[in-house]
Amino acid sequence: MAIRAESAAGRVLRDRTAGVFLAAVVVSGFGSSAMLLAAGIWVKSLTGSDSLAALALFAVWLPVLFGPHLGAVADRLPRKPLLVGANTVMALLMTALTAVDSAGRIWILFAVLLLYGTGSALMDAAESAVVAQAVDKRLLGDFNGLRMMANEGMKLVAPLTGAALHARFGGGAVALLDAASFALAAGLYALLRVRGREPAAGDRDGGWTAGTRQVWGSPAVRPLVLAGAVTMLCAGLNGATLYAVVDGVLGRSPAYAGVLSAVQGAGSVTVGLLAGPLLRRLPERVFTAAGIAVFAVAVGLRALPYDAVALVACGLIGVGLPCVLIAAMTAVQRETPDAVLGRTAATAGTLMMAPNAVALALGAGLVALVDVRVLLPLVGAAALLTAAWLVTGRRGEGPHRPACVSG
């Protein structure tokens, strides 16, 4: 049966609540993508330090390590008001960055970026819980695919906007753009119609470790999250080789990395459209393993010294890599009781994304010691073994087909 890409978008956008939620994600994602690139440029322009510029991105990522604790906060507060309030606070925080006009005030930028990362992790946990309440379960795969598509699509245009604004008007202009995006997102979240009730205080027990127990105790969620963790570890190692491939394998200038990144982003946009229909037709493990296998083969292909192969490989990485993230988060939203959904979503996010950050640092060292033409096939082989494990796992954890299946 032919799969029509537009059916996924149509199914979500015909649902008013899902459409509003997706619009909020697009709006806030545009401002965030613009700001994350501009922050490093801003630090570099004021201090001249490459290390401090890299530390700016680390400040945003650091709170991800505390995801389970932030998820517990999301489970203990009314989630829709939390999203509205958090986006409003973030908008106000961004305006404080207009005071950063010299190296002596760079600490303000780092403090705001740390709070920025904390707020983003908190909102991600609340968003996952609200999606499960607000979006029809039959649309969860479609929604998560389109959310991935929107985020990756923003990465194609928003960083260029942020860089252009910074070059013309300075970092304060980018901060104000991000503030406006958060304010608009807060207004959109206020329009959400959330079905069901907010968890009562007595339902929110179990502490911050409840999310870990939920992930580990679910035969549907655990293998997807574990596969996601290994895959994102491989993705981090692959990402660390980017400039070594551009220079040492392809013989190109560093600017060519932007072309490869854009092609990868285009691949992610494509799979975002197709994820919902595919998840309705394939068992989750098969869908996820297929995506990891595509990613694995593409990583190995990057070791070949041909521009055409490199472009195809980056496009395939963009197609394959998001599959495990989409499937894992859909399973979390479908399988987890509402009272612990914030903690579970945040724990799953931490388990999958923390290895990526660790691997980026580890990969930087490995690239200096191991030829990327050897390293990349090894990384691809590790990802391929993960895909094989996922579809041949323990008998008690066989491939799972979603309960809500429609044509």
mmCIF file of C-alpha atoms in Angstrom:
data_model
loop_
_atom_site.group_PDB
_atom_site.id
_atom_site.type_symbol
_atom_site.label_atom_id
_atom_site.label_comp_id
_atom_site.label_asym_id
_atom_site.label_seq_id
_atom_site.Cartn_x
_atom_site.Cartn_y
_atom_site.Cartn_z
ATOM 1 C CA MET A 1 0.000 0.000 0.000
ATOM 2 C CA ALA A 2 1.432 3.364 -0.955
ATOM 3 C CA ILE A 3 2.194 5.716 1.895
ATOM 4 C CA ARG A 4 1.223 9.298 1.277
ATOM 5 C CA ALA A 5 3.456 11.762 3.154
ATOM 6 C CA GLU A 6 0.708 14.338 3.300
ATOM 7 C CA SER A 7 -1.579 11.993 5.256
ATOM 8 C CA ALA A 8 0.540 12.427 8.375
ATOM 9 C CA ALA A 9 0.309 16.221 8.229
ATOM 10 C CA GLY A 10 -3.393 16.057 7.433
ATOM 11 C CA ARG A 11 -4.187 13.742 10.349
ATOM 12 C CA VAL A 12 -2.464 16.047 12.831
ATOM 13 C CA LEU A 13 -3.569 19.391 11.446
ATOM 14 C CA ARG A 14 -7.208 18.275 11.242
ATOM 15 C CA ASP A 15 -7.012 17.876 15.029
ATOM 16 C CA ARG A 16 -7.222 21.448 16.373
ATOM 17 C CA THR A 17 -5.356 20.731 19.609
ATOM 18 C CA ALA A 18 -2.547 18.885 17.855
ATOM 19 C CA GLY A 19 -2.252 21.682 15.298
ATOM 20 C CA VAL A 20 -2.008 24.383 17.986
ATOM 21 C CA PHE A 21 0.591 22.375 19.878
ATOM 22 C CA LEU A 22 2.652 21.871 16.740
ATOM 23 C CA ALA A 23 2.470 25.595 15.969
ATOM 24 C CA ALA A 24 3.811 26.368 19.463
ATOM 25 C CA VAL A 25 6.699 23.947 18.928
ATOM 26 C CA VAL A 26 7.551 25.536 15.564
ATOM 27 C CA VAL A 27 7.471 29.074 16.937
ATOM 28 C CA SER A 28 9.598 28.379 20.017
ATOM 29 C CA GLY A 29 11.929 26.126 18.010
ATOM 30 C CA PHE A 30 12.672 28.887 15.529
ATOM 31 C CA GLY A 31 13.771 31.296 18.244
ATOM 32 C CA SER A 32 15.768 28.633 20.085
ATOM 33 C CA SER A 33 17.630 27.466 16.970
ATOM 34 C CA ALA A 34 18.540 31.046 16.109
ATOM 35 C CA MET A 35 19.732 31.736 19.655
ATOM 36 C CA LEU A 36 21.851 28.601 20.089
ATOM 37 C CA LEU A 37 24.074 29.454 17.141
ATOM 38 C CA ALA A 38 24.181 33.164 17.918
ATOM 39 C CA ALA A 39 25.202 32.517 21.543
ATOM 40 C CA GLY A 40 28.504 30.956 20.502
ATOM 41 C CA ILE A 41 29.149 33.722 17.965
ATOM 42 C CA TRP A 42 28.279 36.305 20.610
ATOM 43 C CA VAL A 43 30.730 34.868 23.151
ATOM 44 C CA LYS A 44 33.466 34.558 20.540
ATOM 45 C CA SER A 45 33.002 38.146 19.343
ATOM 46 C CA LEU A 46 33.158 39.581 22.883
ATOM 47 C CA THR A 47 35.949 37.425 24.345
ATOM 48 C CA GLY A 48 37.863 36.038 21.358
ATOM 49 C CA SER A 49 37.886 32.654 23.102
ATOM 50 C CA ASP A 50 36.978 29.449 21.247
ATOM 51 C CA SER A 51 36.752 27.567 24.551
ATOM 52 C CA LEU A 52 34.230 29.992 26.031
ATOM 53 C CA ALA A 53 32.229 29.865 22.811
ATOM 54 C CA ALA A 54 32.019 26.065 23.110
ATOM 55 C CA LEU A 55 31.150 26.407 26.799
ATOM 56 C CA ALA A 56 28.074 28.444 25.830
ATOM 57 C CA LEU A 57 26.512 25.390 24.174
ATOM 58 C CA PHE A 58 27.587 23.190 27.095
ATOM 59 C CA ALA A 59 25.729 25.505 29.488
ATOM 60 C CA VAL A 60 22.513 24.786 27.576
ATOM 61 C CA TRP A 61 23.106 21.015 27.535
ATOM 62 C CA LEU A 62 24.175 20.615 31.181
ATOM 63 C CA PRO A 63 20.652 20.639 32.703
ATOM 64 C CA VAL A 64 19.720 17.613 30.536
ATOM 65 C CA LEU A 65 21.699 15.509 33.028
ATOM 66 C CA PHE A 66 19.160 16.498 35.685
ATOM 67 C CA GLY A 67 16.191 15.566 33.500
ATOM 68 C CA PRO A 68 14.586 13.095 35.968
ATOM 69 C CA HIS A 69 14.524 15.756 38.705
ATOM 70 C CA LEU A 70 13.060 18.351 36.341
ATOM 71 C CA GLY A 71 10.522 15.775 35.172
ATOM 72 C CA ALA A 72 9.441 15.346 38.789
ATOM 73 C CA VAL A 73 8.740 19.079 38.916
ATOM 74 C CA ALA A 74 6.648 18.781 35.743
ATOM 75 C CA ASP A 75 4.630 15.974 37.371
ATOM 76 C CA ARG A 76 3.946 18.022 40.500
ATOM 77 C CA LEU A 77 2.665 21.176 38.802
ATOM 78 C CA PRO A 78 -0.353 21.715 36.522
ATOM 79 C CA ARG A 79 1.244 21.147 33.126
ATOM 80 C CA LYS A 80 -0.625 23.535 30.854
ATOM 81 C CA PRO A 81 -0.099 26.505 33.224
ATOM 82 C CA LEU A 82 3.512 25.346 33.598
ATOM 83 C CA LEU A 83 4.070 25.587 29.836
ATOM 84 C CA VAL A 84 2.437 29.005 29.640
ATOM 85 C CA GLY A 85 4.341 30.294 32.666
ATOM 86 C CA ALA A 86 7.712 28.813 31.685
ATOM 87 C CA ASN A 87 7.554 30.296 28.187
ATOM 88 C CA THR A 88 6.616 33.662 29.670
ATOM 89 C CA VAL A 89 9.547 33.539 32.098
ATOM 90 C CA MET A 90 11.893 32.527 29.284
ATOM 91 C CA ALA A 91 10.712 35.504 27.233
ATOM 92 C CA LEU A 92 11.549 37.832 30.129
ATOM 93 C CA LEU A 93 14.947 36.168 30.633
ATOM 94 C CA MET A 94 15.866 36.749 27.004
ATOM 95 C CA THR A 95 15.314 40.492 27.349
ATOM 96 C CA ALA A 96 17.973 40.553 30.097
ATOM 97 C CA LEU A 97 20.559 39.654 27.466
ATOM 98 C CA THR A 98 20.276 43.101 25.898
ATOM 99 C CA ALA A 99 22.559 44.226 28.770
ATOM 100 C CA VAL A 100 25.423 42.012 27.516
ATOM 101 C CA ASP A 101 27.574 44.474 25.602
ATOM 102 C CA SER A 102 31.106 43.689 26.809
ATOM 103 C CA ALA A 103 33.317 40.802 27.933
ATOM 104 C CA GLY A 104 32.844 41.926 31.522
ATOM 105 C CA ARG A 105 29.124 41.125 31.323
ATOM 106 C CA ILE A 106 29.491 37.773 29.632
ATOM 107 C CA TRP A 107 28.566 36.077 32.913
ATOM 108 C CA ILE A 108 24.998 37.307 32.372
ATOM 109 C CA LEU A 109 24.848 35.382 29.102
ATOM 110 C CA PHE A 110 26.143 32.175 30.727
ATOM 111 C CA ALA A 111 23.715 32.483 33.635
ATOM 112 C CA VAL A 112 20.787 32.965 31.261
ATOM 113 C CA LEU A 113 21.928 30.064 29.055
ATOM 114 C CA LEU A 114 22.066 27.773 32.079
ATOM 115 C CA LEU A 115 18.530 28.803 33.038
ATOM 116 C CA TYR A 116 17.598 28.467 29.376
ATOM 117 C CA GLY A 117 18.714 24.836 29.363
ATOM 118 C CA THR A 118 16.921 24.164 32.636
ATOM 119 C CA GLY A 119 13.695 25.677 31.333
ATOM 120 C CA SER A 120 13.959 23.755 28.068
ATOM 121 C CA ALA A 121 14.396 20.415 29.874
ATOM 122 C CA LEU A 122 11.471 21.218 32.172
ATOM 123 C CA MET A 123 9.240 22.212 29.262
ATOM 124 C CA ASP A 124 10.207 19.127 27.257
ATOM 125 C CA ALA A 125 8.986 16.934 30.125
ATOM 126 C CA ALA A 126 5.756 18.890 30.476
ATOM 127 C CA GLU A 127 5.199 18.926 26.707
ATOM 128 C CA SER A 128 5.487 15.146 26.446
ATOM 129 C CA ALA A 129 2.916 14.728 29.201
ATOM 130 C CA VAL A 130 0.523 17.279 27.717
ATOM 131 C CA VAL A 131 0.844 15.715 24.259
ATOM 132 C CA ALA A 132 -0.291 12.382 25.683
ATOM 133 C CA GLN A 133 -3.332 14.137 27.182
ATOM 134 C CA ALA A 134 -4.139 16.521 24.356
ATOM 135 C CA VAL A 135 -3.424 14.441 21.246
ATOM 136 C CA ASP A 136 -5.421 11.407 20.163
ATOM 137 C CA LYS A 137 -3.290 8.291 20.757
ATOM 138 C CA ARG A 138 -3.754 7.350 17.111
ATOM 139 C CA LEU A 139 -1.985 10.599 16.197
ATOM 140 C CA LEU A 140 0.995 10.321 18.561
ATOM 141 C CA GLY A 141 3.325 8.848 15.945
ATOM 142 C CA ASP A 142 2.234 11.423 13.382
ATOM 143 C CA PHE A 143 2.645 14.262 15.851
ATOM 144 C CA ASN A 144 6.090 13.193 17.065
ATOM 145 C CA GLY A 145 7.232 12.751 13.465
ATOM 146 C CA LEU A 146 5.987 16.195 12.490
ATOM 147 C CA ARG A 147 7.497 17.677 15.635
ATOM 148 C CA MET A 148 10.859 16.223 14.613
ATOM 149 C CA MET A 149 10.329 17.566 11.085
ATOM 150 C CA ALA A 150 9.530 21.033 12.435
ATOM 151 C CA ASN A 151 12.569 21.109 14.721
ATOM 152 C CA GLU A 152 14.915 19.972 11.960
ATOM 153 C CA GLY A 153 13.295 22.333 9.468
ATOM 154 C CA MET A 154 13.918 25.238 11.821
ATOM 155 C CA LYS A 155 17.585 24.233 12.014
ATOM 156 C CA LEU A 156 17.834 24.799 8.267
ATOM 157 C CA VAL A 157 16.696 28.436 8.375
ATOM 158 C CA ALA A 158 16.774 29.776 11.946
ATOM 159 C CA PRO A 159 20.577 29.641 12.530
ATOM 160 C CA LEU A 160 21.137 31.671 9.368
ATOM 161 C CA THR A 161 18.594 34.203 10.620
ATOM 162 C CA GLY A 162 20.299 34.377 13.992
ATOM 163 C CA ALA A 163 23.751 34.793 12.461
ATOM 164 C CA ALA A 164 22.502 37.528 10.121
ATOM 165 C CA LEU A 165 20.784 39.402 12.947
ATOM 166 C CA HIS A 166 23.902 39.175 15.101
ATOM 167 C CA ALA A 167 26.108 40.440 12.287
ATOM 168 C CA ARG A 168 23.821 43.401 11.566
ATOM 169 C CA PHE A 169 22.423 44.399 14.969
ATOM 170 C CA GLY A 170 24.335 42.411 17.606
ATOM 171 C CA GLY A 171 23.386 39.582 19.962
ATOM 172 C CA GLY A 172 20.683 41.615 21.688
ATOM 173 C CA ALA A 173 18.565 41.524 18.524
ATOM 174 C CA VAL A 174 18.697 37.708 18.477
ATOM 175 C CA ALA A 175 17.742 37.621 22.154
ATOM 176 C CA LEU A 176 14.707 39.798 21.442
ATOM 177 C CA LEU A 177 13.704 37.526 18.552
ATOM 178 C CA ASP A 178 13.890 34.540 20.908
ATOM 179 C CA ALA A 179 11.911 36.464 23.545
ATOM 180 C CA ALA A 180 9.173 37.147 20.997
ATOM 181 C CA SER A 181 9.069 33.464 20.000
ATOM 182 C CA PHE A 182 8.671 32.383 23.631
ATOM 183 C CA ALA A 183 5.925 34.950 24.203
ATOM 184 C CA LEU A 184 4.028 33.762 21.128
ATOM 185 C CA ALA A 185 4.459 30.128 22.191
ATOM 186 C CA ALA A 186 3.030 30.983 25.626
ATOM 187 C CA GLY A 187 -0.056 32.414 23.924
ATOM 188 C CA LEU A 188 -0.472 29.306 21.778
ATOM 189 C CA TYR A 189 -0.121 26.972 24.755
ATOM 190 C CA ALA A 190 -2.840 28.975 26.503
ATOM 191 C CA LEU A 191 -5.196 27.983 23.658
ATOM 192 C CA LEU A 192 -4.698 24.248 24.205
ATOM 193 C CA ARG A 193 -7.684 22.128 25.116
ATOM 194 C CA VAL A 194 -6.278 19.393 27.323
ATOM 195 C CA ARG A 195 -8.472 16.330 27.709
ATOM 196 C CA GLY A 196 -8.650 14.557 31.042
ATOM 197 C CA ARG A 197 -7.591 15.878 34.422
ATOM 198 C CA GLU A 198 -4.362 17.034 35.939
ATOM 199 C CA PRO A 199 -2.946 14.387 38.330
ATOM 200 C CA ALA A 200 -4.013 14.827 41.918
ATOM 201 C CA ALA A 201 -1.317 15.406 44.516
ATOM 202 C CA GLY A 202 -1.740 11.866 45.826
ATOM 203 C CA ASP A 203 -0.980 10.468 42.365
ATOM 204 C CA ARG A 204 2.407 12.120 42.150
ATOM 205 C CA ASP A 205 4.346 9.786 44.422
ATOM 206 C CA GLY A 206 7.428 7.688 43.837
ATOM 207 C CA GLY A 207 9.992 10.505 43.821
ATOM 208 C CA TRP A 208 12.218 11.419 40.900
ATOM 209 C CA THR A 209 13.293 7.771 40.424
ATOM 210 C CA ALA A 210 9.751 6.784 39.402
ATOM 211 C CA GLY A 211 10.591 7.625 35.788
ATOM 212 C CA THR A 212 13.606 5.307 35.834
ATOM 213 C CA ARG A 213 11.508 2.474 37.253
ATOM 214 C CA GLN A 214 8.839 3.085 34.630
ATOM 215 C CA VAL A 215 11.341 3.005 31.743
ATOM 216 C CA TRP A 216 13.089 -0.109 33.048
ATOM 217 C CA GLY A 217 9.865 -1.930 33.873
ATOM 218 C CA SER A 218 8.158 -1.476 30.498
ATOM 219 C CA PRO A 219 8.872 -4.197 27.888
ATOM 220 C CA ALA A 220 7.739 -1.770 25.175
ATOM 221 C CA VAL A 221 9.760 1.263 26.300
ATOM 222 C CA ARG A 222 12.982 -0.201 27.723
ATOM 223 C CA PRO A 223 14.446 -1.722 24.525
ATOM 224 C CA LEU A 224 13.682 1.407 22.502
ATOM 225 C CA VAL A 225 15.338 3.696 25.060
ATOM 226 C CA LEU A 226 18.391 1.423 25.365
ATOM 227 C CA ALA A 227 18.695 1.254 21.576
ATOM 228 C CA GLY A 228 18.305 5.030 21.493
ATOM 229 C CA ALA A 229 21.117 5.488 24.021
ATOM 230 C CA VAL A 230 23.550 3.332 22.014
ATOM 231 C CA THR A 231 22.502 4.939 18.729
ATOM 232 C CA MET A 232 22.974 8.452 20.088
ATOM 233 C CA LEU A 233 26.390 7.413 21.419
ATOM 234 C CA CYS A 234 27.276 6.355 17.878
ATOM 235 C CA ALA A 235 25.764 9.598 16.566
ATOM 236 C CA GLY A 236 28.028 11.603 18.859
ATOM 237 C CA LEU A 237 31.102 9.737 17.659
ATOM 238 C CA ASN A 238 29.978 10.270 14.083
ATOM 239 C CA GLY A 239 29.393 13.977 14.699
ATOM 240 C CA ALA A 240 32.863 14.393 16.162
ATOM 241 C CA THR A 241 34.375 13.255 12.847
ATOM 242 C CA LEU A 242 32.641 15.918 10.761
ATOM 243 C CA TYR A 243 35.587 18.210 10.112
ATOM 244 C CA ALA A 244 38.042 15.320 9.838
ATOM 245 C CA VAL A 245 35.870 13.878 7.055
ATOM 246 C CA VAL A 246 35.483 17.231 5.313
ATOM 247 C CA ASP A 247 39.225 17.923 5.368
ATOM 248 C CA GLY A 248 40.992 14.554 5.483
ATOM 249 C CA VAL A 249 38.597 12.371 3.468
ATOM 250 C CA LEU A 250 36.929 14.775 1.030
ATOM 251 C CA GLY A 251 39.683 17.390 0.803
ATOM 252 C CA ARG A 252 37.209 20.251 1.218
ATOM 253 C CA SER A 253 37.284 23.482 3.212
ATOM 254 C CA PRO A 254 35.569 23.584 6.638
ATOM 255 C CA ALA A 255 32.670 25.558 5.138
ATOM 256 C CA TYR A 256 31.600 22.404 3.278
ATOM 257 C CA ALA A 257 30.406 21.056 6.641
ATOM 258 C CA GLY A 258 27.449 23.421 6.325
ATOM 259 C CA VAL A 259 26.396 21.752 3.076
ATOM 260 C CA LEU A 260 26.556 18.286 4.650
ATOM 261 C CA SER A 261 24.582 19.461 7.703
ATOM 262 C CA ALA A 262 21.884 20.973 5.498
ATOM 263 C CA VAL A 263 21.522 17.695 3.568
ATOM 264 C CA GLN A 264 21.199 15.784 6.847
ATOM 265 C CA GLY A 265 18.537 18.224 8.004
ATOM 266 C CA ALA A 266 16.608 17.695 4.780
ATOM 267 C CA GLY A 267 16.659 13.945 5.436
ATOM 268 C CA SER A 268 15.217 14.465 8.923
ATOM 269 C CA VAL A 269 12.429 16.634 7.508
ATOM 270 C CA THR A 270 11.534 13.805 5.133
ATOM 271 C CA VAL A 271 11.356 11.093 7.788
ATOM 272 C CA GLY A 272 9.287 13.396 9.998
ATOM 273 C CA LEU A 273 6.562 13.324 7.361
ATOM 274 C CA LEU A 274 6.715 9.549 6.930
ATOM 275 C CA ALA A 275 7.121 8.446 10.564
ATOM 276 C CA GLY A 276 3.429 8.420 11.482
ATOM 277 C CA PRO A 277 2.244 6.293 8.535
ATOM 278 C CA LEU A 278 5.183 3.908 8.957
ATOM 279 C CA LEU A 279 4.557 3.462 12.689
ATOM 280 C CA ARG A 280 0.958 2.489 11.905
ATOM 281 C CA ARG A 281 2.099 -0.175 9.448
ATOM 282 C CA LEU A 282 5.212 -1.595 11.134
ATOM 283 C CA PRO A 283 5.955 -2.935 14.620
ATOM 284 C CA GLU A 284 7.787 -0.262 16.586
ATOM 285 C CA ARG A 285 10.938 -2.367 16.922
ATOM 286 C CA VAL A 286 11.054 -3.029 13.180
ATOM 287 C CA PHE A 287 10.576 0.676 12.360
ATOM 288 C CA THR A 288 13.273 1.643 14.858
ATOM 289 C CA ALA A 289 15.725 -1.076 13.809
ATOM 290 C CA ALA A 290 15.289 -0.140 10.145
ATOM 291 C CA GLY A 291 16.102 3.487 10.948
ATOM 292 C CA ILE A 292 19.178 2.503 12.970
ATOM 293 C CA ALA A 293 20.348 0.199 10.175
ATOM 294 C CA VAL A 294 20.036 3.005 7.611
ATOM 295 C CA PHE A 295 21.999 5.274 9.960
ATOM 296 C CA ALA A 296 24.657 2.570 10.490
ATOM 297 C CA VAL A 297 25.257 1.962 6.795
ATOM 298 C CA ALA A 298 25.403 5.695 6.116
ATOM 299 C CA VAL A 299 28.010 6.240 8.842
ATOM 300 C CA GLY A 300 30.219 3.597 7.263
ATOM 301 C CA LEU A 301 29.806 5.179 3.822
ATOM 302 C CA ARG A 302 31.207 8.472 5.129
ATOM 303 C CA ALA A 303 34.659 6.878 5.116
ATOM 304 C CA LEU A 304 34.662 6.862 1.288
ATOM 305 C CA PRO A 305 36.389 9.812 -0.460
ATOM 306 C CA TYR A 306 33.589 10.792 -2.830
ATOM 307 C CA ASP A 307 31.462 13.927 -2.585
ATOM 308 C CA ALA A 308 28.350 12.245 -3.995
ATOM 309 C CA VAL A 309 28.629 9.385 -1.499
ATOM 310 C CA ALA A 310 29.139 11.848 1.361
ATOM 311 C CA LEU A 311 26.007 13.786 0.411
ATOM 312 C CA VAL A 312 23.910 10.617 0.107
ATOM 313 C CA ALA A 313 25.293 9.334 3.421
ATOM 314 C CA CYS A 314 24.411 12.548 5.247
ATOM 315 C CA GLY A 315 20.901 12.467 3.811
ATOM 316 C CA LEU A 316 20.499 8.854 4.973
ATOM 317 C CA ILE A 317 21.780 9.735 8.454
ATOM 318 C CA GLY A 318 19.099 12.420 8.592
ATOM 319 C CA VAL A 319 16.494 9.834 7.609
ATOM 320 C CA GLY A 320 17.620 7.028 9.912
ATOM 321 C CA LEU A 321 18.732 8.717 13.127
ATOM 322 C CA PRO A 322 15.420 10.340 14.172
ATOM 323 C CA CYS A 323 13.507 7.043 13.927
ATOM 324 C CA VAL A 324 14.634 5.740 17.302
ATOM 325 C CA LEU A 325 13.855 9.060 19.017
ATOM 326 C CA ILE A 326 10.381 9.292 17.485
ATOM 327 C CA ALA A 327 9.507 5.663 18.292
ATOM 328 C CA ALA A 328 10.863 5.824 21.846
ATOM 329 C CA MET A 329 8.994 9.005 22.763
ATOM 330 C CA THR A 330 5.774 7.732 21.193
ATOM 331 C CA ALA A 331 6.056 4.539 23.255
ATOM 332 C CA VAL A 332 6.706 6.562 26.428
ATOM 333 C CA GLN A 333 3.619 8.705 25.834
ATOM 334 C CA ARG A 334 1.418 5.718 25.051
ATOM 335 C CA GLU A 335 2.595 3.292 27.750
ATOM 336 C CA THR A 336 3.208 5.549 30.771
ATOM 337 C CA PRO A 337 0.600 6.423 33.434
ATOM 338 C CA ASP A 338 -0.122 10.144 33.421
ATOM 339 C CA ALA A 339 1.013 10.670 37.025
ATOM 340 C CA VAL A 340 4.638 9.798 36.184
ATOM 341 C CA LEU A 341 4.727 10.799 32.521
ATOM 342 C CA GLY A 342 6.824 13.917 33.032
ATOM 343 C CA ARG A 343 9.490 12.000 34.959
ATOM 344 C CA THR A 344 9.457 9.115 32.517
ATOM 345 C CA ALA A 345 9.767 11.348 29.446
ATOM 346 C CA ALA A 346 12.591 13.330 31.052
ATOM 347 C CA THR A 347 14.400 10.157 32.143
ATOM 348 C CA ALA A 348 14.103 8.657 28.661
ATOM 349 C CA GLY A 349 15.405 11.908 27.179
ATOM 350 C CA THR A 350 18.377 11.965 29.549
ATOM 351 C CA LEU A 351 19.240 8.314 28.915
ATOM 352 C CA MET A 352 19.172 8.842 25.150
ATOM 353 C CA MET A 353 20.740 12.296 24.842
ATOM 354 C CA ALA A 354 23.449 12.236 27.523
ATOM 355 C CA PRO A 355 25.497 9.606 25.609
ATOM 356 C CA ASN A 356 25.518 11.944 22.615
ATOM 357 C CA ALA A 357 27.170 14.713 24.618
ATOM 358 C CA VAL A 358 29.682 12.288 26.150
ATOM 359 C CA ALA A 359 30.519 10.812 22.742
ATOM 360 C CA LEU A 360 31.161 14.234 21.227
ATOM 361 C CA ALA A 361 33.922 14.773 23.798
ATOM 362 C CA LEU A 362 35.202 11.202 23.486
ATOM 363 C CA GLY A 363 35.130 11.395 19.704
ATOM 364 C CA ALA A 364 37.260 14.534 19.702
ATOM 365 C CA GLY A 365 40.021 12.491 21.330
ATOM 366 C CA LEU A 366 39.525 9.415 19.159
ATOM 367 C CA VAL A 367 39.773 11.440 15.953
ATOM 368 C CA ALA A 368 43.287 12.453 16.996
ATOM 369 C CA LEU A 369 44.274 8.819 17.585
ATOM 370 C CA VAL A 370 42.338 6.789 15.004
ATOM 371 C CA ASP A 371 41.975 7.390 11.257
ATOM 372 C CA VAL A 372 38.329 8.291 10.567
ATOM 373 C CA ARG A 373 38.369 5.834 7.650
ATOM 374 C CA VAL A 374 38.770 3.123 10.288
ATOM 375 C CA LEU A 375 36.705 4.717 13.047
ATOM 376 C CA LEU A 376 33.550 5.338 10.995
ATOM 377 C CA PRO A 377 33.062 1.718 9.827
ATOM 378 C CA LEU A 378 33.547 0.570 13.438
ATOM 379 C CA VAL A 379 30.910 3.026 14.657
ATOM 380 C CA GLY A 380 28.570 1.916 11.872
ATOM 381 C CA ALA A 381 29.096 -1.739 12.832
ATOM 382 C CA ALA A 382 28.208 -0.987 16.460
ATOM 383 C CA ALA A 383 24.976 0.717 15.359
ATOM 384 C CA LEU A 384 24.172 -2.198 13.038
ATOM 385 C CA LEU A 385 24.567 -4.653 15.933
ATOM 386 C CA THR A 386 22.146 -2.493 17.935
ATOM 387 C CA ALA A 387 19.576 -2.752 15.139
ATOM 388 C CA ALA A 388 20.029 -6.537 15.011
ATOM 389 C CA TRP A 389 19.616 -6.836 18.789
ATOM 390 C CA LEU A 390 16.441 -4.800 18.672
ATOM 391 C CA VAL A 391 14.638 -7.190 16.322
ATOM 392 C CA THR A 392 16.073 -10.400 17.800
ATOM 393 C CA GLY A 393 15.795 -9.460 21.487
ATOM 394 C CA ARG A 394 14.533 -11.588 24.339
ATOM 395 C CA ARG A 395 11.426 -13.574 23.586
ATOM 396 C CA GLY A 396 9.499 -11.833 26.351
ATOM 397 C CA GLU A 397 10.207 -8.508 24.718
ATOM 398 C CA GLY A 398 9.246 -9.297 21.148
ATOM 399 C CA PRO A 399 8.462 -6.656 18.557
ATOM 400 C CA HIS A 400 5.559 -4.567 19.753
ATOM 401 C CA ARG A 401 2.771 -3.293 17.553
ATOM 402 C CA PRO A 402 0.873 -0.236 18.795
ATOM 403 C CA ALA A 403 -2.579 -0.936 20.173
ATOM 404 C CA CYS A 404 -4.089 1.911 18.176
ATOM 405 C CA VAL A 405 -3.667 0.969 14.524
ATOM 406 C CA SER A 406 -5.584 2.562 11.706
ATOM 407 C CA GLY A 407 -5.292 2.442 7.968
#
